[in-house]
């Protein structure tokens, strides 16, 4: 049964309902050739999804100001679609010149639909940039006002009553040439192609994704749905640097900052212990989960009360008592291992330990003292890393 020729408006409706692949598939059936659809840079949007980052190299050599260009050497037809001061291309490979005019007639009916696709994509990216800037400003401020207004800009699947959580991605220590902007562009296309409601953002020295609560990381790092795992693997396979992920708890949209702060803590704590390339849920931080559920001012007061005197000593004398204590705790108070790690004589270590005990009025041989100091050091280091 022959496929009926569809009008421009029918193809626009099909694009809006079923997406670009449906329109492209129709064109292939009508012209009896495979096609490619690219943007002006040659990034393929069909048949490969744009988020795969596949380019068609010959687009850059096609500078025709006409609606089409036929390359008789390669037998390629380039059909030009202008939109928003940019250009898209429908490319038909292995087509004979005698079939070009008929093909152009069919492609002409799809011109409006393809223009609509790329124009909407441009508008979508602009809207996402505006929204991202608003959200970044909110997340990194101390002011809770404004989230209700931001929520109105979100997709209809997001509202002030819906719940969500935040994932924070950070490059591991010593990684260079970290290009989060590339991850952002990839993520926009990836989420849009798969119709995910997740919102990616580039923050200061980190990458942030807001996830609706139906995409939940379990505490044991298993996923409720496979989409998160696929996204994680898709990013990992494209990045030249190593990174780790922190996951915040699930809260109503108006408490988004709480999940964000938890995600920042979750991605920071293992790094301070020397771990690399991990996914850490805030709820799986053990006793630190409970501690960081406390008001930040209370935590700072606790750290000051517990460690204040050796911090003041180090600041006044360019000392290393806090650093020494941290290494002692990390080695389980193995003095020889600590001295080796600090590159100091064992007697120097003993001197520093005595000084710590003197300033704090504590006995480092007592387990209760070690536990208290370990908790304080963990909290102190984490707070300093995220502020």
GROMACS .gro file of C-alpha atoms in nm:
model
  387
    1UNK     CA    1   0.000   0.000   0.000
    2UNK     CA    2   0.146   0.335  -0.109
    3UNK     CA    3   0.217   0.590   0.162
    4UNK     CA    4   0.006   0.904   0.127
    5UNK     CA    5   0.185   1.234   0.077
    6UNK     CA    6   0.149   1.446   0.388
    7UNK     CA    7   0.114   1.822   0.398
    8UNK     CA    8   0.352   2.056   0.578
    9UNK     CA    9   0.104   2.109   0.862
   10UNK     CA   10   0.045   1.735   0.901
   11UNK     CA   11   0.420   1.684   0.936
   12UNK     CA   12   0.445   1.961   1.197
   13UNK     CA   13   0.172   1.790   1.397
   14UNK     CA   14   0.357   1.460   1.365
   15UNK     CA   15   0.680   1.624   1.482
   16UNK     CA   16   0.512   1.771   1.790
   17UNK     CA   17   0.340   1.444   1.876
   18UNK     CA   18   0.604   1.185   1.786
   19UNK     CA   19   0.932   1.371   1.742
   20UNK     CA   20   1.189   1.407   1.465
   21UNK     CA   21   1.246   1.031   1.406
   22UNK     CA   22   0.884   0.989   1.295
   23UNK     CA   23   0.909   1.267   1.035
   24UNK     CA   24   1.247   1.140   0.913
   25UNK     CA   25   1.117   0.785   0.883
   26UNK     CA   26   0.826   0.911   0.671
   27UNK     CA   27   1.068   1.094   0.439
   28UNK     CA   28   1.281   0.782   0.397
   29UNK     CA   29   0.977   0.580   0.297
   30UNK     CA   30   0.865   0.845   0.049
   31UNK     CA   31   1.199   0.899  -0.126
   32UNK     CA   32   1.323   0.538  -0.091
   33UNK     CA   33   1.657   0.652   0.050
   34UNK     CA   34   1.811   0.678   0.394
   35UNK     CA   35   1.863   1.034   0.517
   36UNK     CA   36   2.062   1.226   0.776
   37UNK     CA   37   1.949   1.544   0.951
   38UNK     CA   38   2.220   1.767   1.099
   39UNK     CA   39   2.257   2.114   1.244
   40UNK     CA   40   2.487   2.375   1.092
   41UNK     CA   41   2.791   2.228   1.267
   42UNK     CA   42   2.725   1.883   1.125
   43UNK     CA   43   2.598   1.734   1.452
   44UNK     CA   44   2.363   1.453   1.352
   45UNK     CA   45   2.013   1.464   1.502
   46UNK     CA   46   1.887   1.174   1.290
   47UNK     CA   47   1.940   0.877   1.266
   48UNK     CA   48   2.173   0.916   1.566
   49UNK     CA   49   2.028   1.103   1.865
   50UNK     CA   50   2.209   1.435   1.911
   51UNK     CA   51   2.334   1.334   2.257
   52UNK     CA   52   2.555   1.067   2.097
   53UNK     CA   53   2.771   1.347   1.956
   54UNK     CA   54   2.813   1.201   1.604
   55UNK     CA   55   2.912   1.450   1.332
   56UNK     CA   56   2.887   1.441   0.953
   57UNK     CA   57   3.212   1.593   0.825
   58UNK     CA   58   3.101   1.701   0.477
   59UNK     CA   59   2.851   1.963   0.600
   60UNK     CA   60   3.126   2.221   0.655
   61UNK     CA   61   3.219   2.201   0.285
   62UNK     CA   62   2.864   2.278   0.170
   63UNK     CA   63   2.841   2.657   0.147
   64UNK     CA   64   2.557   2.681  -0.103
   65UNK     CA   65   2.330   2.982  -0.061
   66UNK     CA   66   2.056   2.798  -0.250
   67UNK     CA   67   1.795   2.570  -0.098
   68UNK     CA   68   1.993   2.266  -0.200
   69UNK     CA   69   2.326   2.144  -0.330
   70UNK     CA   70   2.386   1.824  -0.525
   71UNK     CA   71   2.734   1.674  -0.506
   72UNK     CA   72   2.756   1.474  -0.828
   73UNK     CA   73   3.090   1.320  -0.728
   74UNK     CA   74   2.967   1.166  -0.403
   75UNK     CA   75   2.602   1.154  -0.520
   76UNK     CA   76   2.489   1.340  -0.208
   77UNK     CA   77   2.194   1.578  -0.195
   78UNK     CA   78   2.215   1.854   0.068
   79UNK     CA   79   1.880   2.020   0.141
   80UNK     CA   80   1.909   2.346   0.334
   81UNK     CA   81   1.668   2.453   0.610
   82UNK     CA   82   1.726   2.798   0.763
   83UNK     CA   83   1.606   2.873   1.116
   84UNK     CA   84   1.680   3.138   1.381
   85UNK     CA   85   1.982   3.275   1.189
   86UNK     CA   86   2.127   2.925   1.164
   87UNK     CA   87   2.108   2.636   0.918
   88UNK     CA   88   2.008   2.272   0.931
   89UNK     CA   89   2.065   2.013   0.660
   90UNK     CA   90   1.876   1.712   0.531
   91UNK     CA   91   2.133   1.491   0.360
   92UNK     CA   92   2.037   1.219   0.115
   93UNK     CA   93   2.331   0.991   0.025
   94UNK     CA   94   2.365   0.772  -0.284
   95UNK     CA   95   2.089   0.943  -0.481
   96UNK     CA   96   2.098   0.971  -0.859
   97UNK     CA   97   2.061   1.314  -1.016
   98UNK     CA   98   1.743   1.215  -1.200
   99UNK     CA   99   1.571   1.159  -0.863
  100UNK     CA  100   1.670   1.496  -0.716
  101UNK     CA  101   1.371   1.705  -0.829
  102UNK     CA  102   1.113   1.456  -0.699
  103UNK     CA  103   1.304   1.427  -0.372
  104UNK     CA  104   1.320   1.806  -0.332
  105UNK     CA  105   0.944   1.826  -0.371
  106UNK     CA  106   0.891   1.578  -0.087
  107UNK     CA  107   1.155   1.739   0.135
  108UNK     CA  108   0.989   2.075   0.077
  109UNK     CA  109   0.675   1.957   0.254
  110UNK     CA  110   0.886   1.861   0.556
  111UNK     CA  111   1.077   2.191   0.561
  112UNK     CA  112   0.844   2.357   0.814
  113UNK     CA  113   0.854   2.057   1.049
  114UNK     CA  114   1.236   2.044   1.046
  115UNK     CA  115   1.257   2.420   1.094
  116UNK     CA  116   1.015   2.389   1.385
  117UNK     CA  117   1.230   2.116   1.543
  118UNK     CA  118   1.553   2.319   1.538
  119UNK     CA  119   1.386   2.649   1.629
  120UNK     CA  120   1.220   2.484   1.929
  121UNK     CA  121   1.553   2.328   2.026
  122UNK     CA  122   1.720   2.671   2.019
  123UNK     CA  123   1.440   2.819   2.229
  124UNK     CA  124   1.455   2.522   2.466
  125UNK     CA  125   1.828   2.571   2.526
  126UNK     CA  126   1.781   2.945   2.587
  127UNK     CA  127   1.501   2.877   2.837
  128UNK     CA  128   1.714   2.617   3.011
  129UNK     CA  129   2.005   2.861   3.041
  130UNK     CA  130   1.782   3.122   3.204
  131UNK     CA  131   1.637   2.863   3.441
  132UNK     CA  132   1.981   2.725   3.522
  133UNK     CA  133   2.112   3.068   3.621
  134UNK     CA  134   1.814   3.124   3.850
  135UNK     CA  135   1.857   2.785   4.015
  136UNK     CA  136   2.234   2.821   4.060
  137UNK     CA  137   2.182   3.158   4.227
  138UNK     CA  138   1.923   3.004   4.460
  139UNK     CA  139   2.125   2.694   4.548
  140UNK     CA  140   2.442   2.884   4.637
  141UNK     CA  141   2.268   3.158   4.836
  142UNK     CA  142   2.137   3.156   5.192
  143UNK     CA  143   1.804   3.308   5.097
  144UNK     CA  144   1.507   3.071   5.077
  145UNK     CA  145   1.292   3.327   4.903
  146UNK     CA  146   1.233   3.295   4.531
  147UNK     CA  147   1.198   2.917   4.494
  148UNK     CA  148   0.823   2.944   4.442
  149UNK     CA  149   0.882   3.178   4.148
  150UNK     CA  150   1.152   2.949   4.008
  151UNK     CA  151   0.917   2.650   4.038
  152UNK     CA  152   0.679   2.825   3.799
  153UNK     CA  153   0.950   2.815   3.531
  154UNK     CA  154   0.996   2.440   3.565
  155UNK     CA  155   0.840   2.178   3.342
  156UNK     CA  156   0.479   2.089   3.419
  157UNK     CA  157   0.604   1.766   3.579
  158UNK     CA  158   0.769   1.982   3.848
  159UNK     CA  159   0.568   2.181   4.098
  160UNK     CA  160   0.600   2.301   4.456
  161UNK     CA  161   0.430   1.985   4.582
  162UNK     CA  162   0.642   1.736   4.386
  163UNK     CA  163   0.953   1.581   4.538
  164UNK     CA  164   1.301   1.566   4.393
  165UNK     CA  165   1.665   1.517   4.482
  166UNK     CA  166   1.999   1.656   4.370
  167UNK     CA  167   2.309   1.485   4.235
  168UNK     CA  168   2.641   1.673   4.247
  169UNK     CA  169   2.928   1.563   4.021
  170UNK     CA  170   3.283   1.672   4.106
  171UNK     CA  171   3.607   1.599   3.925
  172UNK     CA  172   3.848   1.400   4.139
  173UNK     CA  173   4.149   1.578   4.286
  174UNK     CA  174   4.436   1.656   4.047
  175UNK     CA  175   4.215   1.618   3.740
  176UNK     CA  176   4.283   1.890   3.482
  177UNK     CA  177   4.096   2.026   3.180
  178UNK     CA  178   3.755   1.964   3.335
  179UNK     CA  179   3.492   2.065   3.077
  180UNK     CA  180   3.156   2.062   3.252
  181UNK     CA  181   3.004   2.282   2.978
  182UNK     CA  182   3.040   1.991   2.737
  183UNK     CA  183   2.863   1.764   2.985
  184UNK     CA  184   2.587   2.023   3.015
  185UNK     CA  185   2.529   2.040   2.638
  186UNK     CA  186   2.532   1.662   2.615
  187UNK     CA  187   2.290   1.629   2.908
  188UNK     CA  188   2.041   1.879   2.765
  189UNK     CA  189   2.020   1.681   2.445
  190UNK     CA  190   2.024   1.346   2.626
  191UNK     CA  191   1.738   1.431   2.862
  192UNK     CA  192   1.532   1.593   2.588
  193UNK     CA  193   1.578   1.300   2.351
  194UNK     CA  194   1.471   1.049   2.618
  195UNK     CA  195   1.202   1.281   2.757
  196UNK     CA  196   1.349   1.290   3.108
  197UNK     CA  197   1.245   1.579   3.331
  198UNK     CA  198   1.591   1.601   3.490
  199UNK     CA  199   1.757   1.945   3.491
  200UNK     CA  200   2.138   1.969   3.439
  201UNK     CA  201   2.341   2.273   3.551
  202UNK     CA  202   2.704   2.381   3.568
  203UNK     CA  203   2.798   2.516   3.910
  204UNK     CA  204   3.125   2.650   4.049
  205UNK     CA  205   3.373   2.361   4.008
  206UNK     CA  206   3.093   2.107   3.987
  207UNK     CA  207   2.807   1.973   3.778
  208UNK     CA  208   2.456   1.947   3.920
  209UNK     CA  209   2.151   1.746   3.812
  210UNK     CA  210   1.805   1.785   3.964
  211UNK     CA  211   1.610   1.460   3.944
  212UNK     CA  212   1.235   1.404   3.994
  213UNK     CA  213   1.172   1.151   4.270
  214UNK     CA  214   1.081   0.873   4.029
  215UNK     CA  215   1.451   0.850   3.941
  216UNK     CA  216   1.580   0.751   4.284
  217UNK     CA  217   1.919   0.620   4.390
  218UNK     CA  218   1.877   0.363   4.663
  219UNK     CA  219   2.105   0.385   4.967
  220UNK     CA  220   2.293   0.077   4.849
  221UNK     CA  221   2.373   0.256   4.521
  222UNK     CA  222   2.134   0.036   4.323
  223UNK     CA  223   1.887   0.223   4.107
  224UNK     CA  224   1.510   0.208   4.113
  225UNK     CA  225   1.508   0.253   3.736
  226UNK     CA  226   1.790   0.193   3.485
  227UNK     CA  227   1.781   0.549   3.345
  228UNK     CA  228   2.020   0.688   3.605
  229UNK     CA  229   2.270   0.412   3.546
  230UNK     CA  230   2.250   0.472   3.171
  231UNK     CA  231   2.306   0.845   3.217
  232UNK     CA  232   2.601   0.787   3.449
  233UNK     CA  233   2.760   0.546   3.202
  234UNK     CA  234   2.687   0.778   2.908
  235UNK     CA  235   2.872   1.063   3.078
  236UNK     CA  236   3.154   0.842   3.203
  237UNK     CA  237   3.227   0.708   2.856
  238UNK     CA  238   3.264   1.059   2.714
  239UNK     CA  239   3.473   1.233   2.978
  240UNK     CA  240   3.854   1.237   2.972
  241UNK     CA  241   3.865   1.294   3.349
  242UNK     CA  242   3.758   1.098   3.657
  243UNK     CA  243   3.476   1.219   3.876
  244UNK     CA  244   3.260   1.124   4.173
  245UNK     CA  245   2.892   1.175   4.253
  246UNK     CA  246   2.711   1.280   4.569
  247UNK     CA  247   2.337   1.219   4.610
  248UNK     CA  248   2.113   1.424   4.839
  249UNK     CA  249   1.791   1.314   5.004
  250UNK     CA  250   1.445   1.347   4.851
  251UNK     CA  251   1.243   1.654   4.950
  252UNK     CA  252   0.965   1.877   4.818
  253UNK     CA  253   1.078   2.114   4.543
  254UNK     CA  254   1.067   2.410   4.781
  255UNK     CA  255   1.337   2.238   4.992
  256UNK     CA  256   1.565   2.181   4.695
  257UNK     CA  257   1.859   2.350   4.865
  258UNK     CA  258   1.852   2.096   5.147
  259UNK     CA  259   1.902   1.809   4.904
  260UNK     CA  260   2.172   2.011   4.728
  261UNK     CA  261   2.366   2.069   5.050
  262UNK     CA  262   2.340   1.699   5.134
  263UNK     CA  263   2.469   1.609   4.788
  264UNK     CA  264   2.767   1.844   4.832
  265UNK     CA  265   2.846   1.682   5.166
  266UNK     CA  266   2.807   1.333   5.017
  267UNK     CA  267   3.049   1.404   4.733
  268UNK     CA  268   3.301   1.569   4.970
  269UNK     CA  269   3.335   1.327   5.263
  270UNK     CA  270   3.479   1.024   5.074
  271UNK     CA  271   3.723   1.251   4.887
  272UNK     CA  272   3.862   1.374   5.219
  273UNK     CA  273   3.929   1.008   5.303
  274UNK     CA  274   4.122   0.962   4.979
  275UNK     CA  275   3.852   0.778   4.782
  276UNK     CA  276   3.809   0.831   4.407
  277UNK     CA  277   3.542   0.756   4.144
  278UNK     CA  278   3.251   0.678   4.374
  279UNK     CA  279   2.877   0.735   4.402
  280UNK     CA  280   2.791   0.832   4.759
  281UNK     CA  281   2.441   0.879   4.899
  282UNK     CA  282   2.406   1.123   5.189
  283UNK     CA  283   2.190   0.870   5.375
  284UNK     CA  284   2.479   0.620   5.366
  285UNK     CA  285   2.736   0.837   5.548
  286UNK     CA  286   2.681   0.664   5.882
  287UNK     CA  287   2.699   0.887   6.189
  288UNK     CA  288   2.783   1.185   5.966
  289UNK     CA  289   2.433   1.166   5.819
  290UNK     CA  290   2.292   1.244   6.161
  291UNK     CA  291   2.553   1.508   6.238
  292UNK     CA  292   2.501   1.696   5.912
  293UNK     CA  293   2.126   1.689   5.966
  294UNK     CA  294   2.198   1.938   6.245
  295UNK     CA  295   2.203   2.315   6.196
  296UNK     CA  296   2.532   2.430   6.042
  297UNK     CA  297   2.589   2.694   6.309
  298UNK     CA  298   2.558   2.425   6.577
  299UNK     CA  299   2.814   2.211   6.392
  300UNK     CA  300   3.059   2.499   6.365
  301UNK     CA  301   3.022   2.566   6.736
  302UNK     CA  302   3.090   2.197   6.807
  303UNK     CA  303   3.405   2.201   6.591
  304UNK     CA  304   3.524   2.522   6.753
  305UNK     CA  305   3.471   2.383   7.101
  306UNK     CA  306   3.645   2.054   7.018
  307UNK     CA  307   3.930   2.171   6.792
  308UNK     CA  308   3.943   2.546   6.849
  309UNK     CA  309   4.262   2.560   7.056
  310UNK     CA  310   4.478   2.362   6.814
  311UNK     CA  311   4.331   2.553   6.519
  312UNK     CA  312   4.425   2.881   6.690
  313UNK     CA  313   4.772   2.744   6.767
  314UNK     CA  314   4.828   2.647   6.403
  315UNK     CA  315   4.707   2.985   6.277
  316UNK     CA  316   4.934   3.173   6.517
  317UNK     CA  317   5.244   2.956   6.476
  318UNK     CA  318   5.211   2.821   6.122
  319UNK     CA  319   5.177   2.486   6.293
  320UNK     CA  320   5.057   2.147   6.169
  321UNK     CA  321   4.878   2.008   6.472
  322UNK     CA  322   4.541   1.975   6.296
  323UNK     CA  323   4.705   1.805   5.998
  324UNK     CA  324   4.897   1.574   6.232
  325UNK     CA  325   4.582   1.484   6.423
  326UNK     CA  326   4.403   1.413   6.097
  327UNK     CA  327   4.673   1.169   5.987
  328UNK     CA  328   4.679   0.999   6.328
  329UNK     CA  329   4.305   0.941   6.302
  330UNK     CA  330   4.337   0.813   5.945
  331UNK     CA  331   4.600   0.557   6.048
  332UNK     CA  332   4.415   0.445   6.360
  333UNK     CA  333   4.685   0.608   6.575
  334UNK     CA  334   4.961   0.395   6.423
  335UNK     CA  335   5.247   0.627   6.517
  336UNK     CA  336   5.509   0.476   6.286
  337UNK     CA  337   5.274   0.487   5.984
  338UNK     CA  338   5.174   0.844   6.070
  339UNK     CA  339   5.534   0.962   6.102
  340UNK     CA  340   5.620   0.803   5.768
  341UNK     CA  341   5.319   0.967   5.605
  342UNK     CA  342   5.415   1.306   5.747
  343UNK     CA  343   5.785   1.257   5.661
  344UNK     CA  344   5.887   1.344   6.017
  345UNK     CA  345   6.089   1.174   6.292
  346UNK     CA  346   5.888   0.965   6.537
  347UNK     CA  347   6.002   1.190   6.823
  348UNK     CA  348   5.863   1.493   6.639
  349UNK     CA  349   5.531   1.313   6.618
  350UNK     CA  350   5.537   1.238   6.991
  351UNK     CA  351   5.607   1.606   7.061
  352UNK     CA  352   5.308   1.710   6.850
  353UNK     CA  353   5.083   1.454   7.019
  354UNK     CA  354   5.181   1.586   7.362
  355UNK     CA  355   5.112   1.941   7.243
  356UNK     CA  356   4.766   1.840   7.116
  357UNK     CA  357   4.684   1.676   7.451
  358UNK     CA  358   4.809   1.982   7.639
  359UNK     CA  359   4.603   2.230   7.433
  360UNK     CA  360   4.284   2.022   7.427
  361UNK     CA  361   4.313   1.889   7.781
  362UNK     CA  362   4.245   1.541   7.645
  363UNK     CA  363   4.401   1.196   7.660
  364UNK     CA  364   4.459   1.069   7.304
  365UNK     CA  365   4.484   0.711   7.429
  366UNK     CA  366   4.114   0.713   7.523
  367UNK     CA  367   3.875   0.576   7.259
  368UNK     CA  368   3.606   0.830   7.351
  369UNK     CA  369   3.853   1.111   7.282
  370UNK     CA  370   3.951   0.964   6.946
  371UNK     CA  371   3.589   0.918   6.839
  372UNK     CA  372   3.502   1.274   6.934
  373UNK     CA  373   3.806   1.416   6.755
  374UNK     CA  374   3.743   1.202   6.447
  375UNK     CA  375   3.386   1.332   6.422
  376UNK     CA  376   3.499   1.692   6.471
  377UNK     CA  377   3.775   1.664   6.209
  378UNK     CA  378   3.536   1.509   5.956
  379UNK     CA  379   3.277   1.781   6.008
  380UNK     CA  380   3.535   2.061   6.011
  381UNK     CA  381   3.703   1.949   5.689
  382UNK     CA  382   3.371   1.899   5.512
  383UNK     CA  383   3.232   2.239   5.611
  384UNK     CA  384   3.551   2.408   5.497
  385UNK     CA  385   3.534   2.226   5.163
  386UNK     CA  386   3.177   2.327   5.079
  387UNK     CA  387   3.190   2.689   5.194
   0.00000   0.00000   0.00000
